[in-house]
């Protein structure tokens, strides 16, 4: 792919067979408001490094698909005015248009796979939105997980989604969803969503083993490792749920739909919880990045 630009640090790590973890950038461009977005990006990178792996934040800039950003580039994307949000459907458009674009989970998985990176950490994946059975608002992240062999560490589907429909969809499309140290599915802002998963992995070695086995079957799909957020960062389930329900109604009232939905709801939930959802989100991204680094290291052995 002509437009692919792997940073020197990431290229050196990959060539040496050292562990590398991909990180997305939609959370920088659309997930957090400045200046917290830069803090989130740096904390994710620092957590990957602390776990002994090289971070590869993915983004689009002026016609190039960047895998690995320098710190000045992180600063630049964090300040970018009206950056695009690039998913599988809009990645080529974002490359053609110039400027900065944040890559969603789907676009980041595509870039990671092109670069030869097998592990990716994010906060929450997209999924089937509430009301999705009639609106058909189903994130491209789910189909990407079904077709691209990258392991994604996340905190379970974002709580603004229909969690049961999201799990059904992932099962239909053959994507393993494994809990990190628990078969209870993480609830994004809460430690548990109340749903039980088919299985779990006890540690990084176990996660690497299942991933190798999944990929050696030639199934071609990704896997999800769902990690509960740290105890201290969790929000009371009823408070989180009330804020999400309100934010979802507000989005409908404001006529928000399509790719604008997720950023709108995240911002409303942040306001309604006096920023506590943002604190939780930062903590879980850091936690996921740290787990992903351990899994990447186990895969590199
Ligand atoms: N979850 C968050 N913050 C985010 C996202 C998810 O807590 O910023 C982003 C991810 O990049 C994910 C995208 O891939 O939202 C999904 O968007 P959509 O629902 O439009 O597919
Ligand atoms: Mn959508």
Coordinates of C-alpha atoms and ligand atoms in Angstrom, one line a residue:
X1 CA 0.0 0.0 0.0
X2 CA 1.7 3.2 -1.3
X3 CA 0.3 5.5 1.3
X4 CA 1.3 3.4 4.3
X5 CA 4.0 5.1 6.5
X6 CA 5.3 3.1 9.4
X7 CA 7.3 5.2 11.8
X8 CA 11.0 4.5 12.4
X9 CA 10.4 3.4 16.0
X10 CA 7.6 1.0 15.0
X11 CA 9.5 -0.3 11.9
X12 CA 12.6 -1.1 14.1
X13 CA 10.5 -2.9 16.7
X14 CA 8.7 -5.0 14.0
X15 CA 12.0 -5.8 12.3
X16 CA 13.5 -7.0 15.5
X17 CA 10.4 -9.1 16.4
X18 CA 9.7 -6.9 19.4
X19 CA 6.1 -6.5 20.7
X20 CA 4.1 -3.7 19.1
X21 CA 0.6 -2.5 20.1
X22 CA -1.6 -0.5 17.7
X23 CA -3.7 2.4 19.2
X24 CA -6.6 4.2 17.5
X25 CA -7.0 7.9 17.1
X26 CA -10.7 8.6 16.9
X27 CA -10.6 8.8 20.7
X28 CA -8.2 11.7 20.1
X29 CA -10.1 13.4 17.4
X30 CA -13.7 12.7 18.5
X31 CA -13.7 10.8 21.8
X32 CA -12.2 13.3 24.2
X33 CA -12.2 17.1 24.2
X34 CA -8.9 19.0 24.1
X35 CA -6.6 19.0 26.0
X36 CA -7.7 15.7 27.6
X37 CA -7.4 14.0 24.3
X38 CA -3.7 14.5 24.2
X39 CA -3.4 13.3 27.7
X40 CA -5.4 10.1 26.8
X41 CA -3.2 9.4 23.8
X42 CA 0.1 9.9 25.8
X43 CA -1.1 7.8 28.7
X44 CA -2.1 5.0 26.4
X45 CA 1.4 5.1 24.7
X46 CA 3.1 5.3 28.1
X47 CA 1.1 2.2 29.4
X48 CA 2.2 0.3 26.3
X49 CA 5.8 1.2 26.8
X50 CA 5.7 0.4 30.5
X51 CA 4.4 -3.1 29.5
X52 CA 7.5 -3.6 27.3
X53 CA 6.0 -3.0 23.9
X54 CA 6.2 -0.2 21.2
X55 CA 3.1 1.9 20.8
X56 CA 1.9 2.4 17.2
X57 CA -0.8 5.1 17.2
X58 CA -2.6 5.0 13.8
X59 CA -4.0 8.1 12.0
X60 CA -4.4 9.7 8.6
X61 CA -2.5 12.8 7.7
X62 CA -2.3 14.5 4.3
X63 CA -2.8 11.4 2.2
X64 CA -0.7 9.1 4.3
X65 CA -1.8 6.3 6.6
X66 CA 0.5 6.7 9.6
X67 CA 1.3 3.7 11.8
X68 CA 3.2 5.2 14.7
X69 CA 3.1 8.9 15.5
X70 CA 5.9 11.0 16.9
X71 CA 5.1 13.1 20.0
X72 CA 4.8 16.3 17.9
X73 CA 2.4 14.5 15.6
X74 CA 0.3 13.4 18.6
X75 CA 0.2 17.0 19.7
X76 CA -0.8 18.1 16.2
X77 CA -3.6 15.7 15.7
X78 CA -4.9 16.5 19.2
X79 CA -5.2 20.2 18.1
X80 CA -6.5 19.6 14.6
X81 CA -9.5 21.6 13.5
X82 CA -12.5 19.5 12.3
X83 CA -10.6 16.3 11.6
X84 CA -12.4 13.5 9.9
X85 CA -13.4 10.2 11.5
X86 CA -12.1 7.4 9.2
X87 CA -13.7 3.9 9.3
X88 CA -13.4 1.2 6.7
X89 CA -16.0 3.0 4.6
X90 CA -14.3 6.5 4.7
X91 CA -10.6 5.6 5.0
X92 CA -9.8 6.1 1.3
X93 CA -11.9 9.3 1.3
X94 CA -9.9 10.6 4.3
X95 CA -6.6 9.8 2.5
X96 CA -7.8 11.5 -0.7
X97 CA -8.9 14.7 1.1
X98 CA -5.8 15.6 3.1
X99 CA -5.6 16.9 6.6
X100 CA -5.9 14.8 9.7
X101 CA -8.4 12.0 10.3
X102 CA -8.8 9.9 13.4
X103 CA -9.0 6.2 12.7
X104 CA -11.8 4.2 14.3
X105 CA -11.4 0.6 15.5
X106 CA -12.2 -0.7 12.0
X107 CA -9.7 1.6 10.2
X108 CA -7.0 1.0 12.8
X109 CA -7.4 -2.8 12.5
X110 CA -6.9 -2.4 8.7
X111 CA -3.7 -0.4 9.2
X112 CA -2.4 -2.7 11.9
X113 CA -2.9 -5.7 9.7
X114 CA -1.2 -4.0 6.7
X115 CA 1.8 -3.2 9.0
X116 CA 2.0 -6.7 10.5
X117 CA 0.8 -5.7 14.0
X118 CA -1.4 -8.3 15.7
X119 CA -2.5 -6.6 18.9
X120 CA -4.5 -3.4 19.3
X121 CA -5.8 -1.6 22.4
X122 CA -8.7 0.8 22.6
X123 CA -11.3 1.9 25.1
X124 CA -14.5 0.5 23.7
X125 CA -15.4 -0.9 20.3
X126 CA -18.4 0.3 18.3
X127 CA -21.4 -2.1 18.1
X128 CA -25.1 -2.3 17.5
X129 CA -26.6 0.9 18.7
X130 CA -29.8 1.0 20.8
X131 CA -32.6 0.8 18.4
X132 CA -30.2 -0.8 15.9
X133 CA -32.7 -3.5 14.9
X134 CA -34.7 -0.8 13.0
X135 CA -32.1 1.9 12.4
X136 CA -29.4 -0.6 11.2
X137 CA -26.8 1.5 12.9
X138 CA -24.2 -1.2 13.4
X139 CA -20.6 -0.1 13.7
X140 CA -18.2 -1.2 10.9
X141 CA -16.0 -2.3 13.8
X142 CA -18.0 -5.5 14.1
X143 CA -17.6 -6.6 10.5
X144 CA -13.9 -5.6 10.7
X145 CA -13.5 -7.9 13.7
X146 CA -15.0 -10.6 11.5
X147 CA -12.6 -10.2 8.7
X148 CA -9.3 -8.9 10.0
X149 CA -7.0 -11.1 12.2
X150 CA -6.1 -8.6 14.9
X151 CA -6.6 -9.1 18.6
X152 CA -8.4 -6.1 20.2
X153 CA -8.3 -5.4 23.9
X154 CA -11.2 -3.3 25.0
X155 CA -13.5 -2.7 28.0
X156 CA -16.4 -4.4 26.3
X157 CA -18.9 -2.7 24.1
X158 CA -19.6 0.9 25.0
X159 CA -22.5 1.1 27.3
X160 CA -24.5 3.3 24.9
X161 CA -24.9 0.3 22.7
X162 CA -27.3 -2.6 22.8
X163 CA -25.0 -5.0 24.4
X164 CA -27.0 -8.1 23.8
X165 CA -27.5 -7.4 20.0
X166 CA -23.8 -6.6 19.8
X167 CA -22.9 -9.9 21.3
X168 CA -25.3 -11.7 19.1
X169 CA -23.8 -10.1 16.0
X170 CA -20.3 -10.9 17.0
X171 CA -21.2 -14.5 17.6
X172 CA -23.0 -14.7 14.2
X173 CA -19.9 -13.3 12.5
X174 CA -17.6 -15.7 14.4
X175 CA -15.7 -13.3 16.6
X176 CA -14.5 -14.8 19.9
X177 CA -15.2 -12.5 22.9
X178 CA -13.1 -13.6 25.9
X179 CA -13.1 -12.0 29.3
X180 CA -9.8 -10.9 30.9
X181 CA -9.6 -13.0 34.1
X182 CA -13.4 -13.3 34.2
X183 CA -16.3 -14.7 32.2
X184 CA -18.4 -11.7 33.2
X185 CA -18.5 -9.2 30.3
X186 CA -17.1 -5.8 31.3
X187 CA -19.6 -3.0 31.4
X188 CA -17.4 -0.2 30.1
X189 CA -18.1 2.3 32.9
X190 CA -19.0 -0.5 35.3
X191 CA -16.9 -3.6 36.1
X192 CA -19.7 -5.9 34.8
X193 CA -22.4 -5.6 32.2
X194 CA -24.3 -8.5 33.8
X195 CA -23.7 -10.7 30.8
X196 CA -21.7 -14.0 30.9
X197 CA -19.2 -14.8 28.1
X198 CA -18.4 -18.2 26.7
X199 CA -14.9 -18.1 28.1
X200 CA -12.1 -16.2 29.6
X201 CA -8.3 -16.0 29.6
X202 CA -6.4 -16.0 32.9
X203 CA -3.3 -14.1 31.7
X204 CA -1.4 -12.9 28.7
X205 CA 0.1 -16.3 27.9
X206 CA -3.4 -17.8 27.7
X207 CA -4.7 -15.0 25.5
X208 CA -1.7 -15.4 23.1
X209 CA -2.3 -19.2 23.0
X210 CA -6.0 -18.8 22.1
X211 CA -5.2 -16.1 19.5
X212 CA -2.5 -18.3 17.9
X213 CA -4.9 -21.2 17.8
X214 CA -7.7 -19.1 16.3
X215 CA -5.4 -17.8 13.6
X216 CA -3.8 -21.1 12.8
X217 CA -7.3 -22.4 12.0
X218 CA -7.2 -19.9 9.1
X219 CA -10.4 -18.3 10.2
X220 CA -9.2 -14.8 9.3
X221 CA -11.0 -13.0 12.0
X222 CA -10.0 -11.0 15.0
X223 CA -10.6 -11.6 18.7
X224 CA -11.8 -9.5 21.5
X225 CA -10.3 -9.5 25.0
X226 CA -12.8 -7.7 27.2
X227 CA -11.1 -6.3 30.3
X228 CA -13.1 -4.8 33.3
X229 CA -12.0 -1.3 34.1
X230 CA -10.0 -0.7 37.3
X231 CA -12.3 -0.8 40.4
X232 CA -11.4 2.7 41.5
X233 CA -12.6 4.2 38.2
X234 CA -15.9 2.4 37.9
X235 CA -19.1 4.5 38.0
X236 CA -22.2 3.3 39.9
X237 CA -24.2 1.3 37.3
X238 CA -27.4 3.2 37.8
X239 CA -25.7 6.6 37.4
X240 CA -24.0 5.5 34.2
X241 CA -27.2 4.0 32.8
X242 CA -29.2 7.1 33.6
X243 CA -26.7 9.4 31.9
X244 CA -26.5 7.2 28.8
X245 CA -30.3 6.9 28.5
X246 CA -30.5 10.7 28.8
X247 CA -27.7 11.3 26.3
X248 CA -29.3 8.9 23.8
X249 CA -32.6 10.7 24.0
X250 CA -30.8 14.0 23.6
X251 CA -29.1 12.7 20.5
X252 CA -32.4 11.6 19.0
X253 CA -34.0 15.0 19.9
X254 CA -31.1 16.8 18.3
X255 CA -31.5 14.8 15.1
X256 CA -28.0 13.3 15.5
X257 CA -27.3 10.1 13.5
X258 CA -24.6 8.1 11.7
X259 CA -21.0 8.6 12.7
X260 CA -21.8 11.7 14.7
X261 CA -23.8 9.6 17.2
X262 CA -20.9 8.1 19.2
X263 CA -19.0 11.5 19.7
X264 CA -22.3 13.3 20.7
X265 CA -23.3 10.7 23.2
X266 CA -19.8 10.5 24.8
X267 CA -19.8 14.3 25.2
X268 CA -23.3 14.4 26.7
X269 CA -22.5 11.5 29.1
X270 CA -19.3 13.4 30.2
X271 CA -21.4 16.5 31.0
X272 CA -24.1 14.6 32.8
X273 CA -21.6 12.8 35.0
X274 CA -19.6 15.9 35.7
X275 CA -16.6 14.4 33.9
X276 CA -16.6 11.2 35.9
X277 CA -17.2 9.2 32.7
X278 CA -14.1 10.8 31.3
X279 CA -12.0 9.8 34.3
X280 CA -13.3 6.2 33.9
X281 CA -12.6 6.2 30.2
X282 CA -9.0 7.4 30.7
X283 CA -8.4 4.8 33.3
X284 CA -9.8 1.9 31.2
X285 CA -7.8 2.9 28.1
X286 CA -4.6 2.9 30.1
X287 CA -5.5 -0.5 31.6
X288 CA -6.3 -2.0 28.2
X289 CA -3.1 -0.6 26.7
X290 CA -1.1 -2.3 29.5
X291 CA -2.9 -5.6 29.0
X292 CA -2.4 -5.4 25.2
X293 CA 1.4 -4.9 25.8
X294 CA 1.6 -8.0 27.9
X295 CA -0.3 -10.0 25.2
X296 CA 1.9 -8.6 22.4
X297 CA 4.9 -9.7 24.4
X298 CA 3.6 -13.2 24.9
X299 CA 2.9 -13.4 21.2
X300 CA 6.4 -12.3 20.4
X301 CA 8.0 -15.0 22.5
Ligands
LIG1 N1 -15.7 4.3 22.3 C1 -15.3 5.3 23.1 N2 -14.7 6.4 22.5 C2 -14.6 6.5 21.2 C3 -15.0 5.4 20.3 C4 -15.5 4.3 21.0 O1 -15.4 5.3 24.3 O2 -14.0 7.5 20.7 C5 -14.8 5.4 18.9 C6 -13.9 4.2 18.4 O3 -12.9 4.7 17.5 C7 -14.9 3.3 17.6 C8 -15.8 4.3 17.1 O4 -14.2 2.5 16.6 O5 -16.0 5.3 18.2 C9 -17.1 3.7 16.7 O6 -17.9 4.7 16.0 P1 -19.2 4.2 15.3 O7 -20.1 3.9 16.4 O8 -19.7 5.4 14.5 O9 -18.9 3.0 14.4
LIG2 MN1 -22.7 3.9 13.2

